[in-house]
CSV table of C-alpha atoms and ligand atoms in Angstrom, one decimal:
chain,number,residue,atom,x,y,z
F,156,MET,CA,-61.3,-58.7,2.7
F,157,ALA,CA,-58.6,-60.6,4.7
F,158,ILE,CA,-56.1,-59.7,1.9
F,159,PHE,CA,-57.2,-56.1,2.0
F,160,TYR,CA,-56.6,-56.0,5.8
F,161,SER,CA,-53.1,-57.5,5.6
F,162,LYS,CA,-52.1,-55.0,3.0
F,163,LEU,CA,-53.4,-52.2,5.1
F,164,LEU,CA,-51.5,-53.6,8.1
F,165,VAL,CA,-48.2,-53.6,6.3
F,166,LEU,CA,-48.8,-50.0,5.2
F,167,LEU,CA,-49.7,-48.9,8.7
F,168,LEU,CA,-46.8,-50.7,10.4
F,169,PHE,CA,-44.2,-49.8,7.9
F,170,PRO,CA,-43.4,-46.2,9.0
F,171,LEU,CA,-43.2,-47.4,12.6
F,172,LEU,CA,-40.7,-50.1,11.7
F,173,LEU,CA,-38.5,-47.6,9.9
F,174,CYS,CA,-38.5,-45.2,12.7
F,175,GLN,CA,-36.8,-47.6,15.0
F,176,SER,CA,-33.5,-47.3,13.2
F,177,PRO,CA,-31.4,-44.4,14.3
F,178,ALA,CA,-31.5,-41.3,12.1
F,179,ARG,CA,-28.5,-41.1,9.9
F,180,ALA,CA,-28.3,-37.3,10.0
F,181,ASP,CA,-25.3,-37.4,12.3
F,182,THR,CA,-23.3,-39.9,10.2
F,183,ALA,CA,-19.7,-38.9,9.9
F,184,PHE,CA,-18.3,-37.4,6.7
F,185,THR,CA,-16.0,-39.3,4.5
F,186,HIS,CA,-13.1,-37.6,2.8
F,187,SER,CA,-12.8,-38.0,-1.0
F,188,ARG,CA,-12.5,-36.1,-4.3
F,189,ALA,CA,-15.1,-34.8,-6.7
F,190,ALA,CA,-14.9,-33.8,-10.4
F,191,HIS,CA,-17.5,-32.2,-12.6
F,192,TYR,CA,-19.1,-33.0,-15.9
F,193,PRO,CA,-17.4,-31.3,-18.8
F,194,ASN,CA,-20.7,-30.1,-20.3
F,195,SER,CA,-22.6,-27.2,-18.8
F,196,ASP,CA,-25.3,-27.0,-21.4
F,197,GLN,CA,-27.9,-28.6,-19.1
F,198,GLN,CA,-28.3,-28.7,-15.4
F,199,GLY,CA,-28.4,-32.4,-14.7
F,200,THR,CA,-27.8,-35.2,-17.1
F,201,SER,CA,-30.4,-36.9,-19.4
F,202,ASP,CA,-28.2,-39.8,-20.4
F,203,GLY,CA,-27.1,-41.1,-17.0
F,204,ALA,CA,-26.7,-44.8,-16.3
F,205,CYS,CA,-29.6,-44.8,-13.8
F,206,GLY,CA,-32.0,-44.5,-16.8
F,207,TYR,CA,-33.8,-41.4,-15.6
F,208,LYS,CA,-33.5,-39.7,-19.0
F,209,SER,CA,-35.1,-36.2,-19.2
F,210,PHE,CA,-36.2,-36.5,-15.5
F,211,GLY,CA,-32.5,-36.6,-14.6
F,212,ALA,CA,-31.8,-33.3,-16.3
F,213,THR,CA,-34.1,-31.3,-14.1
F,214,LEU,CA,-34.2,-33.5,-10.9
F,215,ASN,CA,-33.3,-31.6,-7.7
F,216,GLY,CA,-32.8,-28.4,-9.7
F,217,GLY,CA,-29.9,-30.0,-11.6
F,218,ASP,CA,-27.9,-30.8,-8.5
F,219,VAL,CA,-27.1,-34.4,-9.5
F,220,SER,CA,-24.0,-36.6,-9.7
F,221,ALA,CA,-22.4,-39.6,-11.2
F,222,ALA,CA,-21.0,-42.0,-8.5
F,223,SER,CA,-18.3,-44.6,-8.8
F,224,ASN,CA,-18.3,-47.1,-5.9
F,225,LEU,CA,-21.5,-45.5,-4.5
F,226,TYR,CA,-23.4,-46.4,-7.7
F,227,ARG,CA,-23.5,-50.0,-6.4
F,228,ASN,CA,-24.7,-51.5,-9.7
F,229,GLY,CA,-27.7,-49.3,-9.7
F,230,VAL,CA,-28.8,-49.7,-6.1
F,231,GLY,CA,-27.3,-46.3,-5.4
F,232,CYS,CA,-29.5,-44.6,-8.0
F,233,GLY,CA,-31.7,-41.9,-6.4
F,234,ALA,CA,-29.7,-41.8,-3.2
F,235,CYS,CA,-28.9,-38.4,-1.7
F,236,TYR,CA,-25.6,-37.2,-0.4
F,237,GLN,CA,-24.4,-34.0,1.3
F,238,VAL,CA,-21.2,-33.0,-0.4
F,239,ARG,CA,-19.0,-30.1,0.6
F,240,CYS,CA,-15.5,-29.1,-0.6
F,241,THR,CA,-12.9,-28.4,2.0
F,242,SER,CA,-11.2,-25.2,1.1
F,243,SER,CA,-12.2,-22.8,4.0
F,244,SER,CA,-11.6,-19.8,1.8
F,245,MET,CA,-13.8,-20.9,-1.1
F,246,CYS,CA,-16.3,-23.5,0.2
F,247,SER,CA,-19.5,-23.1,2.1
F,248,SER,CA,-19.7,-25.2,5.3
F,249,ASN,CA,-23.0,-26.9,4.3
F,250,GLY,CA,-22.1,-27.6,0.7
F,251,ILE,CA,-24.9,-29.1,-1.4
F,252,THR,CA,-27.3,-32.1,-1.5
F,253,ILE,CA,-27.0,-34.1,-4.7
F,254,VAL,CA,-28.9,-37.1,-6.1
F,255,ILE,CA,-27.1,-40.0,-7.8
F,256,THR,CA,-28.3,-40.3,-11.5
F,257,ASP,CA,-25.3,-41.8,-13.2
F,258,SER,CA,-22.3,-44.0,-12.9
F,259,GLY,CA,-18.7,-42.9,-13.4
F,260,ALA,CA,-15.3,-42.0,-12.1
F,261,SER,CA,-12.8,-39.4,-13.1
F,262,GLY,CA,-9.5,-40.5,-11.7
F,263,ASN,CA,-9.6,-41.0,-7.9
F,264,THR,CA,-13.1,-39.5,-7.3
F,265,ASP,CA,-16.3,-40.7,-5.7
F,266,PHE,CA,-18.5,-38.1,-7.5
F,267,ILE,CA,-18.7,-36.4,-10.9
F,268,LEU,CA,-21.1,-33.5,-10.1
F,269,SER,CA,-23.1,-31.5,-12.5
F,270,GLN,CA,-21.5,-28.1,-13.0
F,271,HIS,CA,-24.5,-26.6,-11.4
F,272,ALA,CA,-23.9,-28.6,-8.2
F,273,PHE,CA,-20.1,-28.2,-8.3
F,274,ALA,CA,-20.3,-24.4,-8.4
F,275,LYS,CA,-22.9,-24.3,-5.6
F,276,MET,CA,-20.3,-25.7,-3.2
F,277,GLY,CA,-18.7,-22.2,-3.3
F,278,GLN,CA,-19.4,-19.5,-0.8
F,279,THR,CA,-20.1,-17.1,-3.6
F,280,ALA,CA,-20.7,-17.2,-7.4
F,281,ASP,CA,-17.1,-16.1,-7.8
F,282,ALA,CA,-15.8,-18.9,-5.6
F,283,GLY,CA,-18.0,-21.3,-7.5
F,284,ALA,CA,-16.4,-20.2,-10.8
F,285,SER,CA,-13.0,-20.7,-9.2
F,286,LEU,CA,-13.9,-24.2,-8.1
F,287,LEU,CA,-15.1,-25.1,-11.6
F,288,SER,CA,-11.8,-24.0,-13.0
F,289,LEU,CA,-9.9,-26.3,-10.6
F,290,GLY,CA,-11.8,-29.2,-12.1
F,291,VAL,CA,-11.2,-31.6,-9.2
F,292,VAL,CA,-11.4,-30.7,-5.5
F,293,ASP,CA,-11.1,-32.4,-2.1
F,294,ILE,CA,-14.5,-33.0,-0.6
F,295,GLU,CA,-16.3,-34.6,2.4
F,296,TYR,CA,-19.6,-36.4,1.9
F,297,ARG,CA,-22.2,-38.3,3.8
F,298,ARG,CA,-25.5,-40.0,2.9
F,299,VAL,CA,-28.6,-38.0,3.8
F,300,SER,CA,-32.3,-38.5,3.5
F,301,CYS,CA,-33.9,-37.5,0.2
F,302,SER,CA,-36.9,-35.2,0.6
F,303,TRP,CA,-39.5,-34.9,-2.1
F,304,PRO,CA,-42.2,-32.6,-0.7
F,305,ASN,CA,-45.7,-33.4,-2.0
F,306,LYS,CA,-44.5,-36.5,-3.9
F,307,ASN,CA,-45.3,-40.1,-3.4
F,308,ILE,CA,-43.0,-42.8,-4.8
F,309,THR,CA,-43.9,-42.8,-8.5
F,310,PHE,CA,-43.6,-45.6,-11.1
F,311,LYS,CA,-42.5,-44.2,-14.5
F,312,ILE,CA,-43.2,-46.6,-17.4
F,313,ASP,CA,-40.1,-46.4,-19.5
F,314,GLU,CA,-40.6,-45.4,-23.2
F,315,ALA,CA,-38.8,-48.6,-24.2
F,316,SER,CA,-41.8,-50.6,-22.9
F,317,ASN,CA,-44.2,-52.2,-25.4
F,318,PHE,CA,-47.7,-52.9,-24.2
F,319,PRO,CA,-48.6,-55.7,-23.4
F,320,GLY,CA,-45.5,-57.8,-23.8
F,321,TYR,CA,-42.6,-55.9,-22.4
F,322,LEU,CA,-42.8,-53.8,-19.3
F,323,ALA,CA,-39.9,-51.6,-18.1
F,324,PHE,CA,-40.3,-49.1,-15.3
F,325,LEU,CA,-38.4,-46.8,-13.0
F,326,ILE,CA,-38.9,-45.9,-9.4
F,327,GLU,CA,-38.8,-42.1,-8.8
F,328,TYR,CA,-39.1,-39.8,-5.9
F,329,GLN,CA,-38.2,-42.3,-3.1
F,330,GLN,CA,-37.6,-40.4,0.1
F,331,GLY,CA,-35.3,-41.2,3.0
F,332,ASP,CA,-31.9,-42.9,3.1
F,333,LYS,CA,-32.8,-46.5,2.4
F,334,ASP,CA,-32.4,-48.6,-0.8
F,335,VAL,CA,-34.9,-50.5,-2.9
F,336,THR,CA,-32.9,-53.8,-3.3
F,337,ALA,CA,-35.6,-56.0,-4.9
F,338,VAL,CA,-38.9,-55.6,-6.6
F,339,GLN,CA,-41.9,-58.0,-7.0
F,340,LEU,CA,-44.5,-57.6,-9.7
F,341,CYS,CA,-47.9,-59.0,-8.6
F,342,GLU,CA,-51.1,-59.5,-10.5
F,343,THR,CA,-54.1,-58.5,-8.5
F,344,VAL,CA,-56.5,-61.3,-9.4
F,345,ASN,CA,-54.8,-64.4,-7.9
F,346,LEU,CA,-52.2,-62.3,-6.1
F,347,THR,CA,-49.3,-64.2,-7.5
F,348,CYS,CA,-46.0,-62.3,-7.6
F,349,LYS,CA,-42.7,-62.7,-9.3
F,350,LEU,CA,-39.3,-61.1,-8.6
F,351,LEU,CA,-38.1,-58.8,-11.3
F,352,ASP,CA,-34.6,-58.2,-12.6
F,353,ARG,CA,-32.9,-54.9,-12.3
F,354,SER,CA,-32.2,-54.3,-16.0
F,355,TYR,CA,-29.8,-51.4,-15.3
F,356,GLY,CA,-29.7,-48.4,-13.0
F,357,THR,CA,-33.2,-48.0,-11.5
F,358,VAL,CA,-34.9,-49.7,-14.4
F,359,TRP,CA,-36.8,-52.9,-13.7
F,360,THR,CA,-38.1,-55.1,-16.6
F,361,THR,CA,-40.1,-58.2,-17.5
F,362,THR,CA,-40.9,-59.7,-20.8
F,363,SER,CA,-44.1,-61.3,-19.7
F,364,PRO,CA,-46.1,-58.9,-17.5
F,365,PRO,CA,-49.4,-60.4,-16.3
F,366,SER,CA,-52.6,-58.8,-17.5
F,367,GLY,CA,-54.9,-56.9,-15.2
F,368,PRO,CA,-54.0,-54.2,-12.7
F,369,LEU,CA,-50.4,-54.6,-11.4
F,370,LEU,CA,-49.0,-54.1,-7.9
F,371,ILE,CA,-45.3,-53.3,-7.6
F,372,LYS,CA,-43.9,-54.3,-4.2
F,373,MET,CA,-40.5,-52.9,-3.2
F,374,LEU,CA,-38.0,-54.4,-0.7
F,375,VAL,CA,-36.6,-51.4,1.2
F,376,SER,CA,-33.3,-52.1,3.0
F,377,GLY,CA,-31.2,-50.1,5.4
F,378,ASP,CA,-27.5,-49.6,5.0
F,379,ASP,CA,-25.8,-51.7,7.6
F,380,ASP,CA,-28.5,-52.4,10.3
F,381,GLY,CA,-29.8,-55.3,8.2
F,382,ASP,CA,-33.5,-54.5,8.6
F,383,GLU,CA,-35.6,-54.7,5.5
F,384,ALA,CA,-39.3,-54.7,4.8
F,385,TRP,CA,-41.6,-55.0,1.7
F,386,LEU,CA,-43.3,-51.7,1.0
F,387,VAL,CA,-46.7,-52.4,-0.6
F,388,PRO,CA,-48.2,-49.5,-2.7
F,389,LEU,CA,-51.7,-48.3,-2.1
F,390,ASN,CA,-52.3,-47.9,-5.8
F,391,THR,CA,-52.0,-50.4,-8.7
F,392,ILE,CA,-50.7,-49.8,-12.1
F,393,PRO,CA,-53.8,-49.7,-14.4
F,394,GLU,CA,-54.2,-52.7,-16.7
F,395,ASN,CA,-53.9,-50.5,-19.8
F,396,TRP,CA,-50.6,-49.0,-18.7
F,397,LYS,CA,-48.8,-46.8,-21.3
F,398,PRO,CA,-45.1,-46.3,-22.1
F,399,GLY,CA,-44.1,-42.8,-20.9
F,400,ASP,CA,-46.9,-42.5,-18.3
F,401,SER,CA,-46.2,-42.1,-14.5
F,402,TYR,CA,-48.3,-43.7,-11.8
F,403,ASP,CA,-48.5,-42.6,-8.2
F,404,SER,CA,-47.9,-45.5,-5.7
F,405,GLY,CA,-49.9,-43.7,-3.0
F,406,VAL,CA,-47.1,-44.5,-0.5
F,407,GLN,CA,-43.9,-42.7,0.6
F,408,LEU,CA,-41.0,-43.3,3.0
F,409,ASN,CA,-39.9,-40.9,5.7
J,1416,NAG,C1,-56.0,-66.8,-11.8
J,1416,NAG,O1,-56.1,-68.2,-11.6
J,1416,NAG,C2,-57.0,-68.9,-12.5
J,1416,NAG,C3,-57.1,-70.3,-12.0
J,1416,NAG,O2,-55.9,-70.9,-12.0
J,1416,NAG,C4,-56.6,-68.7,-13.9
J,1416,NAG,O3,-57.5,-69.3,-14.8
J,1416,NAG,C5,-56.5,-67.2,-14.2
J,1416,NAG,O4,-55.9,-67.1,-15.5
J,1416,NAG,C6,-55.6,-66.5,-13.2
J,1416,NAG,N1,-55.6,-65.1,-13.5
J,1416,NAG,C7,-54.6,-64.4,-13.7
J,1416,NAG,C8,-54.8,-62.9,-13.9
J,1416,NAG,O5,-53.4,-64.8,-13.6
J,1417,NAG,C1,-49.9,-39.7,-1.9
J,1417,NAG,O1,-50.7,-40.8,-1.6
J,1417,NAG,C2,-51.8,-40.5,-0.7
J,1417,NAG,C3,-52.5,-41.8,-0.4
J,1417,NAG,O2,-53.0,-42.4,-1.6
J,1417,NAG,C4,-52.7,-39.5,-1.3
J,1417,NAG,O3,-53.7,-39.2,-0.4
J,1417,NAG,C5,-51.9,-38.2,-1.6
J,1417,NAG,O4,-52.7,-37.3,-2.2
J,1417,NAG,C6,-50.7,-38.6,-2.5
J,1417,NAG,N1,-49.9,-37.4,-2.6
J,1417,NAG,C7,-49.6,-36.8,-3.7
J,1417,NAG,C8,-48.8,-35.6,-3.6
J,1417,NAG,O5,-50.1,-37.2,-4.8
């Protein structure tokens, strides 16, 4: 019972802790350049370095991007940025919101956008087509909160997993503008936890997952304010987890 209560407390206090940091909505824009993927046969990308696979092709309506420095060895996977190009005759003032799903640079760029996203920076479809033909454009960007209405943070068991000896999973639909910088896998009988390795992108793995229902705790860190806290899911991963299945954590960030 005591354990149950302490978990509940963390859950209840966590949103309050996060609210104390100033909203990042008024963060200044940074000047940079953006290119676009050469292929337009799909909206997003299903072979991005973050490891989202087919989820990355349809995520955010296909408005996704590869990042160079902002990829941050995978920590940047799933982060959202507002990106707008700077030609006042062609570009809309709001630009677009993209999600990082891949790593990459094309010359001196911070982003390689999906063609879908790149064209949407234009004021009109014609302007979007003109932007695409330019290939690389000047942009401004800033980090913004991701918003996934009606979604909790979800654990997707990677298809490369092999029950029961090899567990690889991804963290999907994380709202807000913070990063998951560490993950603990806990067994729910003796409540012992171990830190996992980020295998690549947003994929976390272990070759010896404990048996029984599993709890995945996430260390959520702010950008520069230094505050961080462990987010404890409400739901466990069932003991008979299956490669390819997704499990609702029961928690979300604001
Ligand atoms: C919990 O601890 C007991 C006693 O050390 C051990 O026998 C058991 O295997 C542990 N259970 C799990 C799921 O690790
Ligand atoms: C998110 O988790 C909460 C708490 O478990 C649950 O009540 C809610 O239905 C979940 N939301 C969705 C969209 O699944």
